[in-house]
């Protein structure tokens, strides 16, 4: 058998090996963990099997194999700062893994790993090492018996290296790692030295999953000891291709070659440019897969990480000389390398390119505007504390705001500030950055604690079956049984109880339910729980990853007890409105794809009784005409009153039939499809709407009643948002619009068709009055004199020098006034100042013919010193400020002396 050498062959050989040994091939799950709020991203191969390890889900046969896409850029597993300089760190990587769920354990895991590594991958046993947890004598003995490794190449390590955990909480256990000697011809070195230096490279980690770590740190034995292994494809490929760096493998070389070619460089010629190329190659992989899984650039959460990766790649592109967007050009190359294993790359390539290009444009514009942002912050800070050498300081919170909110690189902030003789409070910036990280950690820890408490209080082990949902067809259910109850406390989290009394809030688990649990963008149902002498209100419903629906309830009368039978009633009018908006969302999606093209991809949605919100990929705003056509298209579906067909079918059959499947969603083998037929008549030519969906829908499109788009705007680079109303909400909106229009007609005293022209004329009149007022104010401030009448003008060193105190005004008005006075002088220097409260503002302006002899920025700095503040600016125009208005005359005198000194120095 030929030894696999390419990355595709290595991936496939791993999967084939375990499939042949009874493992079920499971597709990679999305990078966004489904139903697990404790994780930002999928960071290991076992994430999709977390509930199986916890005993909350079953998996048959009880062994699996995957090639899982992973991302490590946050929390405990954060490799971002190492990406680029390090030859082995990536943000995005593939984890090859085999899993046993209570089937085989340590012996079989070690035997299979040894067979694959030494026989299929043909790595010589003489070049291998194994590590074990120092207290795991069983694993050490198995390696001696099952492999040809001598005792000295079976290394015992501590908890830090050989006790694995997915996060602060969750499944964990001792592990055993396989290392390969990358340079076996060199003299041997101690294992600790070789592994630290990278000569001995870890290529596989066998985790013996025995425990679950609770939020309190307690290790609870898992119901069935299991196996979770992870072998990094990038590292294995480097080992089998005989290269020292992951970036020298066929997973990265095509990307690096494309970057180098576009930049007019050669990879390998410059250490500095090589780092930037590696960052770009890594980050474009991460960005492409995040976009394919439905993440969009935002300012928080997962979207913030995506935006940060994009901007970091753009910054490194600027270092290579890229002045225009370039990352999108790498997507076809990535598709050639990885598209065969991950078809979502091709399916989302067009939409991803649009989003990436828009984000690059936005960021490049942001950097171009960076000087203005930093300059504004400097002007604000000029009246504050200076350093000992007279330089001003941008405090830590300000620097962090520029960095975090406006996305400006720290280096760019520093360069602009230094031009204005300002320094950055680096320590303060680091404190603000750490506070943000702590807020993120605290929020995640709190969510982990809450969900962990609820799981332990309500779900426990595997004895609870998924809640049977009957709410598609019925909104009332008699005789549901209360299986579990938990009381929600303010301090002690959730606690299992036998009953909830009137006035208490808690969470209930029922055997059956008609209440829809929030999912797929559709909000949860509200309603009541009734029994003899008992009345409770359902406030929210969420589904646990095991399929158990958690009903948040408030008891209004009596006592809700475990074991009791209750009647359930959904608020019917709310549900019907939700159904209208949900079906309308599907039709809107189909209409957008029909009129804008198949590159349109859903990027998020909200289905609510009162409205719908639909986010979709698009490079630019909808034109008014396109918006009207899309709205008309949905309404035509409504007018035709077509049946909404809902069916159960296999996932493969549904996709083959053309069903829209979202890459960010997790689907089982049997899926639910929602279909509305298309039509070609009356000027419309529409394909059918067919989507995988577990939500609630109308039975016939005529039930929607009406549809109106009320808003369309951008929410992220390359992502637009439509807000729309259906049914009675659409009718109410149209009525309000008519009332508003009638009010406009009454206020204008003109019919609706003339309203726009009338308003435009009124606005022009208002602008003219504003211009007149501005001119009058400027005349008042300037004193109204001509060039020969300016008071305060004197001769200093043979040039005209004007100083004047003017009434309090905005900095913009002072700048305009200084410019006017400079124009009146023709040739000379203008210095004006204004006092307002405990502040004083000053402007220095020098005519163009004198800027070679007199520098306005130096005059401003001198005046700033005189009034207890700071100043600076260009040779022809500058400003200053301070906290001592009484020193304004002294500032004028200091400027006069500075002009004299500069003229004397230049003579």
Coordinates of N, CA, C and O in Angstrom, one line a residue, residues 182-243:
X182 N 11.7 14.7 14.4 CA 11.7 15.3 13.0 C 13.1 15.2 12.4 O 13.2 15.4 11.2
X183 N 14.2 15.0 13.2 CA 15.5 15.0 12.6 C 16.3 13.8 13.3 O 17.2 14.0 14.1
X184 N 15.8 12.6 12.9 CA 16.4 11.4 13.6 C 17.9 11.2 13.3 O 18.6 10.5 14.0
X185 N 18.4 11.8 12.2 CA 19.8 11.6 11.9 C 20.8 12.5 12.8 O 22.0 12.2 12.9
X186 N 20.2 13.4 13.5 CA 21.0 14.2 14.4 C 21.2 13.5 15.7 O 20.4 12.6 16.1
X187 N 22.2 13.8 16.5 CA 22.4 13.2 17.8 C 21.2 13.4 18.7 O 20.5 14.4 18.7
X188 N 20.9 12.3 19.5 CA 19.8 12.3 20.3 C 19.9 13.4 21.4 O 21.1 13.7 21.9
X189 N 18.8 14.0 21.8 CA 18.8 14.9 22.9 C 17.7 14.5 23.9 O 16.8 13.7 23.6
X190 N 17.8 14.9 25.2 CA 16.8 14.6 26.2 C 15.4 15.0 25.7 O 15.2 16.0 25.0
X191 N 14.4 14.2 26.0 CA 13.0 14.5 25.5 C 12.6 15.9 25.9 O 12.0 16.6 25.0
X192 N 12.8 16.3 27.1 CA 12.3 17.7 27.5 C 12.9 18.7 26.6 O 12.2 19.7 26.2
X193 N 14.2 18.6 26.3 CA 14.9 19.6 25.5 C 14.4 19.5 24.0 O 14.1 20.6 23.4
X194 N 14.2 18.3 23.5 CA 13.8 18.2 22.1 C 12.3 18.6 21.9 O 12.0 19.2 20.9
X195 N 11.5 18.3 22.9 CA 10.1 18.7 22.7 C 9.9 20.2 22.9 O 9.1 20.9 22.2
X196 N 10.7 20.8 23.7 CA 10.7 22.3 23.9 C 11.2 23.0 22.7 O 10.6 24.0 22.3
X197 N 12.2 22.5 22.1 CA 12.8 23.1 20.9 C 12.0 22.8 19.6 O 12.3 23.4 18.6
X198 N 11.1 21.8 19.6 CA 10.3 21.5 18.4 C 10.9 20.4 17.6 O 10.3 20.0 16.6
X199 N 12.0 19.9 18.0 CA 12.5 18.7 17.3 C 11.6 17.5 17.5 O 11.4 16.8 16.5
X200 N 11.2 17.2 18.7 CA 10.2 16.2 18.9 C 8.8 16.8 18.8 O 8.4 17.6 19.7
X201 N 8.1 16.4 17.8 CA 6.8 17.1 17.5 C 5.6 16.2 17.9 O 5.6 15.1 17.4
X202 N 4.7 16.8 18.6 CA 3.5 16.0 19.0 C 2.6 15.9 17.8 O 2.3 16.9 17.1
X203 N 2.2 14.7 17.4 CA 1.3 14.6 16.3 C -0.1 13.9 16.6 O -1.0 13.9 15.8
X204 N -0.2 13.5 17.9 CA -1.5 12.8 18.2 C -1.6 12.9 19.8 O -0.7 12.7 20.5
X205 N -2.9 13.1 20.2 CA -3.2 13.1 21.6 C -4.4 12.2 21.9 O -5.4 12.3 21.3
X206 N -4.1 11.1 22.7 CA -5.2 10.2 23.0 C -5.7 10.5 24.4 O -5.0 10.4 25.4
X207 N -6.9 11.0 24.4 CA -7.5 11.4 25.7 C -8.4 10.3 26.2 O -9.3 9.8 25.5
X208 N -8.1 9.9 27.4 CA -8.9 8.8 28.1 C -10.0 9.5 28.9 O -9.8 9.9 30.1
X209 N -11.2 9.7 28.3 CA -12.2 10.5 28.9 C -12.9 9.8 30.1 O -13.6 8.8 29.9
X210 N -12.6 10.2 31.3 CA -13.1 9.5 32.5 C -14.0 10.4 33.3 O -14.8 9.9 34.1
X211 N -13.9 11.8 33.2 CA -14.5 12.6 34.2 C -15.3 13.8 33.5 O -15.0 14.1 32.3
X212 N -16.1 14.4 34.3 CA -16.7 15.7 33.9 C -16.3 16.7 35.1 O -16.5 16.4 36.2
X213 N -15.6 17.8 34.7 CA -15.3 18.8 35.7 C -16.4 19.8 35.8 O -16.9 20.4 34.8
X214 N -17.0 20.0 37.0 CA -18.1 20.9 37.3 C -17.5 22.3 37.4 O -16.3 22.5 37.5
X215 N -18.4 23.3 37.5 CA -18.0 24.7 37.6 C -17.3 24.9 39.0 O -16.5 25.8 39.1
X216 N -17.6 24.0 39.9 CA -16.9 24.1 41.3 C -15.5 23.4 41.2 O -14.8 23.4 42.3
X217 N -15.1 22.8 40.1 CA -13.9 22.1 40.0 C -13.9 20.7 40.4 O -12.8 20.0 40.4
X218 N -15.0 20.1 40.7 CA -15.1 18.7 41.1 C -15.0 17.8 39.9 O -15.6 18.1 38.9
X219 N -14.3 16.7 40.0 CA -14.2 15.7 38.9 C -15.3 14.6 39.2 O -15.1 13.8 40.2
X220 N -16.3 14.5 38.3 CA -17.4 13.6 38.5 C -17.1 12.5 37.4 O -17.0 12.8 36.2
X221 N -17.0 11.2 37.8 CA -16.8 10.1 36.8 C -18.0 10.1 35.8 O -19.1 10.3 36.1
X222 N -17.6 10.0 34.5 CA -18.6 9.9 33.5 C -19.2 8.5 33.5 O -18.6 7.5 34.0
X223 N -20.5 8.4 33.1 CA -21.2 7.1 33.2 C -20.5 6.0 32.4 O -20.6 4.9 32.8
X224 N -19.8 6.4 31.3 CA -19.1 5.4 30.5 C -17.8 5.9 30.1 O -17.7 6.9 29.2
X225 N -16.7 5.4 30.6 CA -15.4 5.9 30.2 C -15.2 5.8 28.7 O -15.6 4.8 28.0
X226 N -14.7 6.8 28.1 CA -14.7 6.9 26.6 C -13.3 7.4 26.1 O -12.4 7.7 26.9
X227 N -13.2 7.4 24.8 CA -12.0 7.8 24.1 C -12.2 9.0 23.2 O -13.2 9.0 22.4
X228 N -11.3 10.0 23.3 CA -11.4 11.1 22.4 C -9.9 11.3 22.0 O -9.1 11.6 22.8
X229 N -9.7 11.2 20.7 CA -8.3 11.5 20.2 C -8.3 12.6 19.2 O -9.3 12.9 18.6
X230 N -7.1 13.2 19.1 CA -7.0 14.3 18.2 C -5.6 14.3 17.6 O -4.6 14.3 18.3
X231 N -5.6 14.3 16.2 CA -4.3 14.3 15.5 C -4.4 15.5 14.5 O -5.2 15.5 13.6
X232 N -3.6 16.5 14.7 CA -3.6 17.7 13.9 C -3.2 17.4 12.5 O -2.0 17.0 12.3
X233 N -4.0 17.6 11.5 CA -3.7 17.3 10.1 C -2.5 18.1 9.7 O -1.6 17.5 8.9
X234 N -2.4 19.3 10.0 CA -1.3 20.2 9.6 C 0.1 19.6 10.1 O 1.1 19.6 9.3
X235 N 0.1 19.2 11.4 CA 1.4 18.7 11.9 C 1.7 17.3 11.3 O 2.9 17.1 11.0
X236 N 0.7 16.4 11.2 CA 1.0 15.1 10.6 C 1.5 15.3 9.1 O 2.4 14.6 8.7
X237 N 0.9 16.2 8.4 CA 1.3 16.5 7.0 C 2.7 16.9 7.0 O 3.5 16.5 6.1
X238 N 3.1 17.8 7.9 CA 4.5 18.3 7.9 C 5.4 17.2 8.2 O 6.5 17.1 7.6
X239 N 5.1 16.3 9.1 CA 5.9 15.1 9.5 C 6.1 14.2 8.3 O 7.2 13.7 8.0
X240 N 5.0 13.9 7.6 CA 5.0 12.9 6.5 C 5.6 13.5 5.2 O 6.2 12.8 4.4
X241 N 5.6 14.9 5.1 CA 6.2 15.5 3.9 C 7.6 15.9 4.2 O 8.3 16.5 3.3
X242 N 8.1 15.7 5.4 CA 9.5 15.9 5.8 C 9.9 17.4 5.8 O 11.0 17.7 5.4
X243 N 9.0 18.3 6.2 CA 9.3 19.7 6.3 C 9.2 20.2 7.8 O 8.6 19.5 8.6

